[in-house]
Amino acid sequence: MASIHQHQPLEIRTAAVRRRDRAFTLVELMVAITGGLFMSVAVFALARDGSRFYQRESRIGDATMGSVIGFERLRLDIARAGYLSSPNVRHDPQVCGNPVTDATWPKQLKKLASIAVEAGPPMPPELATQVSPDSITLASSYSSVEAFPVRNVVDTGAEYQVYLQEKSSAMWRLGYDDTKGQAACQAVLSGVFGAGRALRIVDKTGSQQYGTISGVSAATPAQPMVILSRAPVLTFRSSGAALCGFRGFETGSLANVVNFVRYDIRRLTSASYGPLYAASAGDPFDASRTELVRAELDTDGKEIAGTQELVAEYAVDLKLGITVVNSVLNATDPTLLTLAPGDANIGGWAGPTDPELAVNRGPHLVRAIRVRLGIRSREADRKEKISTEPGLFRIGLGPNGGAPFARVRTLQADIALRNQTRPTWGL
Amino acid sequence: MSFNRVRQGYTIIELMMGLAVLGVGVTGIIAMQKVTVSSNQHAKNLNLAAHIAQAWQEQLAADAVAWNHPSVKNPGLDDLGNTVWLKLVSSSPNAWVQPAYDGTLLFGPGFDALGNPVSDLNSAVFCTHLRLSWLFPADKPVVGNGLLRTEVRVFWRRDGVKDTAKLCDPSASADALGKDVNTYHFVYKASAVRQNSPI
């Protein structure tokens, strides 16, 4: 470069040095800024779209996971329905007592059945035009798999005291140990025989009686006791007039707990779930959120405090179908009939048994449940709906179920009721 | 020389290299999005297929309600033929078969994208094969103790495209289709179904 400068005239060298040292012109600057701006906009848009995309995929991933978890919980409970419990107490020939006419039977116990399918609670206005979820009430020995040997049943006039055999394998497996003191023993008993639950006692003739648990006592730890209220009144076979009932101390009878569990789609009401809604109170898509809720009912049909559980967040639909024994040839060759989710005749087979269903129908004739569960993504990120029946791909969260639409994951499967393959009474 | 360099803009080579780097980056992002979408879709399909397989196993368990004999009371009667699905073990023992749709049970081999059973196999997104085989015959070792191994195979196309001609074609060879792992994804579920307790 030095040699170039040396051989150029002075005025040319001066101009060259001036050009080299000068700043950008306004035009150059504007062009550069404009170009940079376009580049920035493109990069920003790409980053923003990428970020939104991954958020959306994450949301639908959450919905998928929620549907899997919720479905598995529901499936396990349904598969176990009717375990150590009558599939239909009103028709069960083994039941001692008359739940139909006896006014001392509490409301829910009167219609004890392994399953009952009903219309669920009303949905928020945004969803009500799109879905009408069912609810299902199950009865089974969910708190324990054990049948506990009984030592004695005492009628005090005010209550029934059912003494359990402390030295039994069932109590041992429960973890009941009288050396641990009254409080520990009481806690172990309460965990299974909670107040409000039903107790089934099968006497030595195979006859069953049901009572309502009002409490437990381990005041004398070696004499664990379950206390029953007088609703319903139990039958004691004190005279020849009674065709069934307890005789003597009933030592050797078996007692087990029966839980009523209800699944439905609704907003949680338990105070312990308050923070769940408070945290997203301002979110427009959370105003209409509903969940798959599991709650335990007492023998009167009221929810037992502290049993409300959130099984799957943002659940929007639960539809149930049934497979039933339709007819029996020679009482041993049943044929099956399936009623798809939403079929208007489901209530006639698996609806609540109070009032009475048709004589040749009832929940004891149900052999399998078809469950369809829909879980939506938290945010509505779609403007258009994909129309499909039956089942949901998207659900509108706007006014009257319009846009925007949230995506929905739907899972469906049949679940056989393995605890009631035999009862065919009524056919 | 350095004076000329000060004046020059980017060369075409530099520009092309810059664009190439940008292109690689953008392509990577788009490719990641595609992978995320297909992974999510595949996870969803796996879930649905697992539930369809489970639903089939439960169907077979419920079907056993109609299988009560031979029994101690009636050792001469064989009523496996009263079942809807389990009787396939008589016609196709230990072989993969595609069962036919049953209009009474509203269930069959084809399922839509949400896992609903469909009667029109041309609209099926998932299809199913069964393989039934005897573990214990109904009269041995004890009468009324029949036990069947039940295997379910749920499959769907890898490319996600509905193939109405092949996916759920009842005349297609179930054995050949089961080996076509390049075209289909498969989920298998095995269980056993016992004869219903004699009444």
Coordinates of C-alpha atoms in Angstrom, one line a residue, chain A residues 4-424:
Chain A
I4 CA 0.8 2.8 -4.3
H5 CA 0.6 6.0 -2.3
Q6 CA 4.2 6.9 -3.3
H7 CA 3.4 6.7 -7.0
Q8 CA 0.0 8.5 -7.0
P9 CA -0.4 12.3 -7.3
L10 CA -0.9 14.1 -4.1
E11 CA -4.6 15.1 -4.8
I12 CA -5.5 11.5 -5.6
R13 CA -3.8 10.2 -2.5
T14 CA -5.7 12.8 -0.4
A15 CA -9.1 11.8 -1.8
A16 CA -8.4 8.1 -1.2
V17 CA -7.4 8.7 2.4
R18 CA -10.6 10.8 2.8
R19 CA -12.8 8.0 1.4
R20 CA -11.1 5.5 3.6
D21 CA -11.6 7.5 6.8
R22 CA -15.1 8.7 6.2
A23 CA -18.1 7.3 8.1
F24 CA -21.1 5.5 6.5
T25 CA -23.5 7.7 4.6
L26 CA -27.1 8.0 5.8
V27 CA -28.2 5.8 2.8
E28 CA -25.8 3.1 3.7
L29 CA -26.9 3.3 7.3
M30 CA -30.6 3.1 6.5
V31 CA -30.0 0.2 4.1
A32 CA -28.0 -1.7 6.8
I33 CA -30.6 -0.9 9.5
T34 CA -33.5 -2.0 7.2
G35 CA -31.7 -5.2 6.3
G36 CA -30.9 -5.9 10.0
L37 CA -34.5 -5.2 10.9
F38 CA -35.8 -7.7 8.4
M39 CA -33.3 -10.3 9.7
S40 CA -34.3 -9.6 13.3
V41 CA -38.0 -9.9 12.5
A42 CA -37.4 -13.2 10.7
V43 CA -35.3 -14.6 13.5
F44 CA -37.7 -13.4 16.2
A45 CA -40.7 -14.8 14.3
L46 CA -39.0 -18.1 14.0
A47 CA -38.1 -18.2 17.6
R48 CA -41.6 -17.2 18.7
D49 CA -43.2 -19.8 16.5
G50 CA -40.8 -22.5 17.7
S51 CA -41.5 -21.6 21.3
R52 CA -45.3 -21.6 20.7
F53 CA -45.0 -24.9 18.9
Y54 CA -43.2 -26.6 21.8
Q55 CA -45.6 -25.1 24.3
R56 CA -48.6 -26.6 22.3
E57 CA -47.0 -30.0 22.0
S58 CA -46.2 -29.9 25.7
R59 CA -49.9 -29.1 26.5
I60 CA -51.2 -32.0 24.4
G61 CA -48.5 -34.2 26.0
D62 CA -49.9 -33.2 29.4
A63 CA -53.4 -34.1 28.2
T64 CA -52.1 -37.5 27.0
M65 CA -50.4 -38.2 30.3
G66 CA -53.5 -37.0 32.3
S67 CA -55.8 -39.3 30.3
V68 CA -53.5 -42.3 30.8
I69 CA -53.2 -41.8 34.6
G70 CA -56.9 -41.1 35.0
F71 CA -58.0 -44.0 32.9
E72 CA -55.8 -46.5 34.7
R73 CA -57.1 -45.4 38.1
L74 CA -60.7 -45.7 36.9
R75 CA -60.0 -49.0 35.2
L76 CA -58.6 -50.6 38.3
D77 CA -61.5 -49.5 40.4
I78 CA -64.1 -50.7 37.9
A79 CA -62.3 -54.1 37.5
R80 CA -62.5 -54.6 41.2
A81 CA -66.2 -53.6 41.5
G82 CA -68.4 -56.1 43.4
Y83 CA -65.5 -57.6 45.3
L84 CA -66.8 -58.8 48.7
S85 CA -70.0 -56.9 48.0
S86 CA -73.4 -57.7 46.5
P87 CA -73.8 -56.9 42.8
N88 CA -77.4 -55.9 43.5
V89 CA -78.6 -55.9 47.1
R90 CA -82.3 -55.7 46.1
H91 CA -82.3 -59.0 44.2
D92 CA -79.5 -60.9 46.0
P93 CA -80.9 -64.1 47.5
Q94 CA -78.1 -64.2 50.0
V95 CA -79.0 -60.9 51.6
C96 CA -80.8 -61.1 54.9
G97 CA -83.3 -58.2 55.3
N98 CA -85.4 -56.3 52.9
P99 CA -83.8 -53.1 51.5
V100 CA -86.9 -52.4 49.4
T101 CA -89.4 -52.2 52.2
D102 CA -87.3 -51.7 55.4
A103 CA -87.3 -48.0 56.1
T104 CA -84.3 -48.3 58.4
W105 CA -82.0 -48.9 55.4
P106 CA -80.1 -45.7 54.5
K107 CA -80.6 -44.2 51.0
Q108 CA -77.3 -45.4 49.4
L109 CA -77.2 -48.8 51.0
K110 CA -80.8 -49.4 49.8
K111 CA -79.5 -49.4 46.2
L112 CA -76.1 -51.1 46.9
A113 CA -74.9 -52.4 43.5
S114 CA -71.5 -53.1 42.1
I115 CA -72.0 -50.4 39.5
A116 CA -74.5 -47.6 38.8
V117 CA -74.3 -45.4 35.8
E118 CA -76.1 -42.0 35.9
A119 CA -76.0 -38.6 34.3
G120 CA -73.1 -36.6 35.8
P121 CA -73.3 -33.1 37.4
P122 CA -74.2 -30.2 35.1
M123 CA -71.2 -28.8 33.1
P124 CA -70.2 -25.2 32.8
P125 CA -72.1 -23.2 30.2
E126 CA -69.2 -23.2 27.7
L127 CA -69.1 -27.0 27.7
A128 CA -72.8 -28.0 28.4
T129 CA -73.7 -27.8 24.7
Q130 CA -70.9 -30.1 23.7
V131 CA -70.6 -32.8 26.3
S132 CA -72.9 -34.5 28.8
P133 CA -70.6 -36.8 30.9
D134 CA -71.9 -39.7 32.9
S135 CA -71.0 -40.6 36.4
I136 CA -70.4 -44.1 37.8
T137 CA -70.8 -45.3 41.3
L138 CA -69.0 -48.4 42.3
A139 CA -69.3 -50.6 45.4
S140 CA -66.6 -53.0 46.5
S141 CA -64.2 -53.6 49.4
Y142 CA -61.7 -51.0 48.3
S143 CA -60.2 -50.1 51.6
S144 CA -59.0 -53.7 52.2
V145 CA -58.9 -57.0 50.5
E146 CA -59.6 -58.9 53.7
A147 CA -62.6 -60.6 55.2
F148 CA -62.1 -60.3 59.0
P149 CA -63.2 -63.2 61.3
V150 CA -65.8 -62.0 63.8
R151 CA -65.7 -63.0 67.5
N152 CA -69.0 -61.6 68.6
V153 CA -71.9 -59.4 67.5
V154 CA -73.7 -57.5 70.3
D155 CA -76.9 -55.5 70.1
T156 CA -76.7 -52.8 72.9
G157 CA -80.1 -51.4 71.9
A158 CA -78.4 -48.1 70.8
E159 CA -75.8 -49.6 68.4
Y160 CA -74.3 -52.9 67.3
Q161 CA -70.8 -53.8 68.4
V162 CA -69.0 -56.2 66.1
Y163 CA -65.9 -57.6 67.9
L164 CA -63.2 -58.8 65.5
Q165 CA -60.9 -61.7 66.2
E166 CA -57.7 -60.0 67.1
K167 CA -55.5 -63.1 66.6
S168 CA -56.4 -63.7 63.0
S169 CA -54.3 -63.7 59.9
A170 CA -56.4 -60.9 58.4
M171 CA -55.7 -58.6 61.4
W172 CA -52.1 -59.6 61.3
R173 CA -51.8 -58.6 57.6
L174 CA -53.6 -55.3 58.5
G175 CA -50.8 -54.5 60.9
Y176 CA -53.0 -54.6 64.0
D177 CA -50.8 -55.2 67.0
D178 CA -52.3 -54.7 70.5
T179 CA -48.9 -54.2 72.0
K180 CA -48.6 -50.8 70.2
G181 CA -51.3 -49.2 72.4
Q182 CA -54.8 -47.9 72.0
A183 CA -54.1 -44.9 69.7
A184 CA -52.1 -46.9 67.2
C185 CA -54.7 -49.7 67.2
Q186 CA -57.5 -47.2 66.8
A187 CA -55.7 -45.6 63.8
V188 CA -55.2 -48.9 62.1
L189 CA -58.9 -49.8 62.5
S190 CA -60.1 -46.4 61.3
G191 CA -58.1 -46.7 58.2
V192 CA -60.2 -49.5 57.0
F193 CA -63.5 -49.2 58.9
G194 CA -64.0 -45.5 58.5
A195 CA -67.3 -43.9 59.7
G196 CA -70.0 -43.8 57.0
R197 CA -68.8 -46.9 55.2
A198 CA -70.8 -50.1 55.1
L199 CA -69.9 -53.3 56.8
R200 CA -70.9 -56.6 55.3
I201 CA -71.1 -59.6 57.6
V202 CA -71.5 -63.1 56.1
D203 CA -72.7 -65.5 58.7
K204 CA -72.0 -69.2 58.8
T205 CA -75.0 -70.0 56.7
G206 CA -73.7 -67.8 53.9
S207 CA -76.3 -65.2 54.5
Q208 CA -75.2 -61.5 54.3
Q209 CA -76.2 -58.5 56.4
Y210 CA -75.1 -54.9 55.8
G211 CA -74.6 -52.2 58.4
T212 CA -73.4 -48.6 58.6
I213 CA -70.1 -48.1 60.4
S214 CA -70.4 -45.3 63.0
G215 CA -66.9 -45.8 64.5
V216 CA -64.3 -48.1 65.8
S217 CA -63.0 -48.8 69.3
A218 CA -59.7 -50.2 70.5
A219 CA -60.3 -49.0 74.1
T220 CA -59.2 -52.5 75.0
P221 CA -56.6 -53.2 72.2
A222 CA -57.0 -57.0 72.5
Q223 CA -60.7 -56.5 71.7
P224 CA -60.9 -54.5 68.4
M225 CA -64.5 -53.4 67.7
V226 CA -66.4 -52.0 64.8
I227 CA -69.5 -50.0 65.9
L228 CA -72.6 -50.0 63.6
S229 CA -75.5 -47.6 63.8
R230 CA -79.0 -48.9 63.8
A231 CA -79.5 -47.8 60.2
P232 CA -80.3 -50.4 59.1
V233 CA -81.5 -52.6 61.9
L234 CA -79.8 -56.0 61.8
T235 CA -81.7 -59.2 62.1
F236 CA -81.1 -61.6 65.0
R237 CA -82.6 -65.0 64.7
S238 CA -84.2 -65.0 68.1
S239 CA -87.2 -67.0 67.1
G240 CA -88.3 -69.4 64.5
A241 CA -90.2 -66.5 62.7
A242 CA -86.9 -65.2 61.3
L243 CA -85.7 -67.1 58.3
C244 CA -82.2 -65.7 58.5
G245 CA -80.2 -63.7 60.9
F246 CA -77.5 -63.9 63.5
R247 CA -77.6 -66.7 66.0
G248 CA -75.7 -66.7 69.2
F249 CA -72.3 -64.9 69.2
E250 CA -71.8 -65.5 65.5
T251 CA -68.2 -66.5 66.2
G252 CA -66.5 -67.3 62.9
S253 CA -68.6 -65.1 60.7
L254 CA -66.7 -62.9 58.3
A255 CA -66.9 -59.1 58.2
N256 CA -65.5 -56.8 55.5
V257 CA -65.8 -53.1 54.7
V258 CA -67.8 -52.0 51.6
N259 CA -66.9 -48.6 50.0
F260 CA -69.1 -46.6 47.7
V261 CA -66.9 -44.7 45.2
R262 CA -68.2 -42.2 42.7
Y263 CA -66.3 -40.9 39.6
D264 CA -67.7 -37.9 37.8
I265 CA -66.6 -34.8 35.8
R266 CA -66.9 -31.6 37.8
R267 CA -65.1 -28.8 39.5
L268 CA -63.6 -29.7 42.8
T269 CA -65.3 -28.3 45.9
S270 CA -63.0 -29.5 48.6
A271 CA -61.3 -26.6 50.4
S272 CA -58.0 -28.4 50.2
Y273 CA -58.1 -27.9 46.4
G274 CA -58.8 -24.2 46.7
P275 CA -55.2 -23.2 45.8
L276 CA -55.5 -25.1 42.6
Y277 CA -58.1 -22.7 41.3
A278 CA -56.8 -19.6 43.1
A279 CA -53.5 -19.9 41.2
S280 CA -55.1 -19.6 37.8
A281 CA -58.1 -17.5 38.7
G282 CA -57.4 -15.0 36.0
D283 CA -56.8 -17.5 33.3
P284 CA -59.8 -17.3 30.8
F285 CA -59.3 -21.0 29.9
D286 CA -59.5 -22.1 33.5
A287 CA -62.9 -20.5 34.2
S288 CA -64.6 -23.5 32.7
R289 CA -62.1 -26.2 33.8
T290 CA -63.5 -29.5 35.1
E291 CA -61.7 -32.6 36.4
L292 CA -62.2 -36.3 36.8
V293 CA -63.0 -36.6 40.5
R294 CA -63.1 -39.6 42.7
A295 CA -65.0 -39.3 46.0
E296 CA -66.3 -41.8 48.5
L297 CA -69.9 -41.8 49.6
D298 CA -71.4 -42.8 52.9
T299 CA -74.4 -45.2 53.2
D300 CA -76.7 -42.2 52.9
G301 CA -75.2 -41.1 49.6
K302 CA -73.4 -38.1 51.0
E303 CA -69.7 -37.5 50.2
I304 CA -67.4 -38.5 53.1
A305 CA -65.3 -35.5 54.1
G306 CA -61.7 -35.7 53.0
T307 CA -62.2 -38.4 50.3
Q308 CA -62.4 -36.1 47.3
E309 CA -59.5 -36.8 44.9
L310 CA -58.4 -35.2 41.7
V311 CA -57.8 -38.1 39.4
A312 CA -57.2 -36.3 36.1
E313 CA -57.0 -32.5 35.5
Y314 CA -59.0 -30.9 32.7
A315 CA -61.2 -33.9 32.1
V316 CA -64.1 -32.9 30.0
D317 CA -66.0 -36.1 29.1
L318 CA -66.7 -39.5 30.6
K319 CA -69.1 -41.8 28.7
L320 CA -69.9 -45.3 29.7
G321 CA -71.3 -48.2 27.8
I322 CA -72.2 -51.7 29.2
T323 CA -72.2 -55.3 28.1
V324 CA -75.0 -57.3 29.8
V325 CA -76.3 -60.8 30.0
N326 CA -79.4 -60.4 27.8
S327 CA -80.9 -63.8 28.1
V328 CA -80.2 -67.2 29.7
L329 CA -81.0 -70.5 28.2
N330 CA -81.3 -73.3 30.8
A331 CA -79.8 -70.8 33.3
T332 CA -76.3 -71.6 32.1
D333 CA -75.9 -70.3 28.6
P334 CA -76.1 -66.5 28.7
T335 CA -75.8 -64.4 25.6
L336 CA -74.3 -61.0 25.7
L337 CA -75.5 -57.6 24.5
T338 CA -73.5 -54.4 24.4
L339 CA -75.0 -50.9 24.7
A340 CA -72.6 -48.3 23.4
P341 CA -71.7 -45.2 25.4
G342 CA -74.6 -42.8 25.3
D343 CA -77.2 -45.5 24.6
A344 CA -80.6 -44.4 26.1
N345 CA -81.2 -47.9 27.5
I346 CA -78.1 -48.0 29.7
G347 CA -80.1 -46.6 32.7
G348 CA -82.6 -49.4 32.4
W349 CA -79.8 -52.0 33.1
A350 CA -77.2 -50.1 35.1
G351 CA -79.0 -47.1 36.5
P352 CA -79.7 -46.7 40.2
T353 CA -81.8 -49.5 41.4
D354 CA -84.0 -47.3 43.5
P355 CA -86.7 -46.9 42.1
E356 CA -86.8 -50.5 40.9
L357 CA -85.5 -51.5 37.5
A358 CA -87.4 -54.0 35.3
V359 CA -87.5 -57.5 37.0
N360 CA -85.2 -59.1 34.4
R361 CA -82.7 -56.3 34.4
G362 CA -80.2 -54.9 36.9
P363 CA -76.5 -54.1 37.5
H364 CA -75.9 -57.8 38.6
L365 CA -76.3 -58.7 34.9
V366 CA -73.6 -56.3 33.7
R367 CA -70.5 -58.2 32.6
A368 CA -68.3 -55.4 31.2
I369 CA -68.1 -51.6 31.1
R370 CA -66.9 -49.6 28.1
V371 CA -65.2 -46.4 29.3
R372 CA -64.5 -43.4 27.2
L373 CA -62.5 -40.6 28.9
G374 CA -61.6 -37.2 27.3
I375 CA -59.0 -34.9 28.7
R376 CA -58.4 -31.4 27.2
S377 CA -55.3 -29.4 26.9
R378 CA -55.0 -26.6 29.4
E379 CA -55.1 -23.7 26.8
A380 CA -57.2 -23.4 23.8
D381 CA -54.8 -23.0 20.9
R382 CA -57.0 -23.9 17.9
K383 CA -59.4 -21.7 16.0
E384 CA -61.2 -24.5 14.2
K385 CA -63.0 -27.6 15.4
I386 CA -62.5 -31.1 14.0
S387 CA -65.9 -32.6 13.8
T388 CA -66.1 -36.2 14.7
E389 CA -68.6 -38.5 16.4
P390 CA -68.4 -40.3 18.7
G391 CA -65.6 -38.9 20.9
L392 CA -63.8 -35.7 21.0
F393 CA -60.8 -34.3 19.2
R394 CA -61.3 -30.7 20.3
I395 CA -63.7 -28.8 22.6
G396 CA -64.7 -25.1 22.4
L397 CA -64.0 -23.0 25.4
G398 CA -65.5 -19.8 24.0
P399 CA -69.0 -18.6 24.5
N400 CA -71.6 -21.3 23.8
G401 CA -68.9 -23.7 23.0
G402 CA -67.4 -21.7 20.2
A403 CA -63.8 -20.8 19.4
P404 CA -61.1 -21.0 20.6
F405 CA -60.8 -24.8 20.8
A406 CA -58.7 -26.9 23.2
R407 CA -57.3 -30.2 22.0
V408 CA -58.7 -33.3 23.6
R409 CA -57.1 -36.8 24.1
T410 CA -59.7 -39.5 24.3
L411 CA -59.0 -43.0 25.6
Q412 CA -61.4 -45.9 25.4
A413 CA -61.4 -49.5 26.6
D414 CA -63.7 -52.3 27.8
I415 CA -63.3 -53.5 31.3
A416 CA -64.6 -56.9 32.4
L417 CA -66.3 -57.2 35.8
R418 CA -64.6 -60.3 36.9
N419 CA -66.3 -60.4 40.3
Q420 CA -69.8 -60.9 38.9
T421 CA -69.6 -63.5 36.2
R422 CA -72.2 -65.7 37.9
P423 CA -75.2 -63.9 39.2
T424 CA -78.1 -64.4 36.9

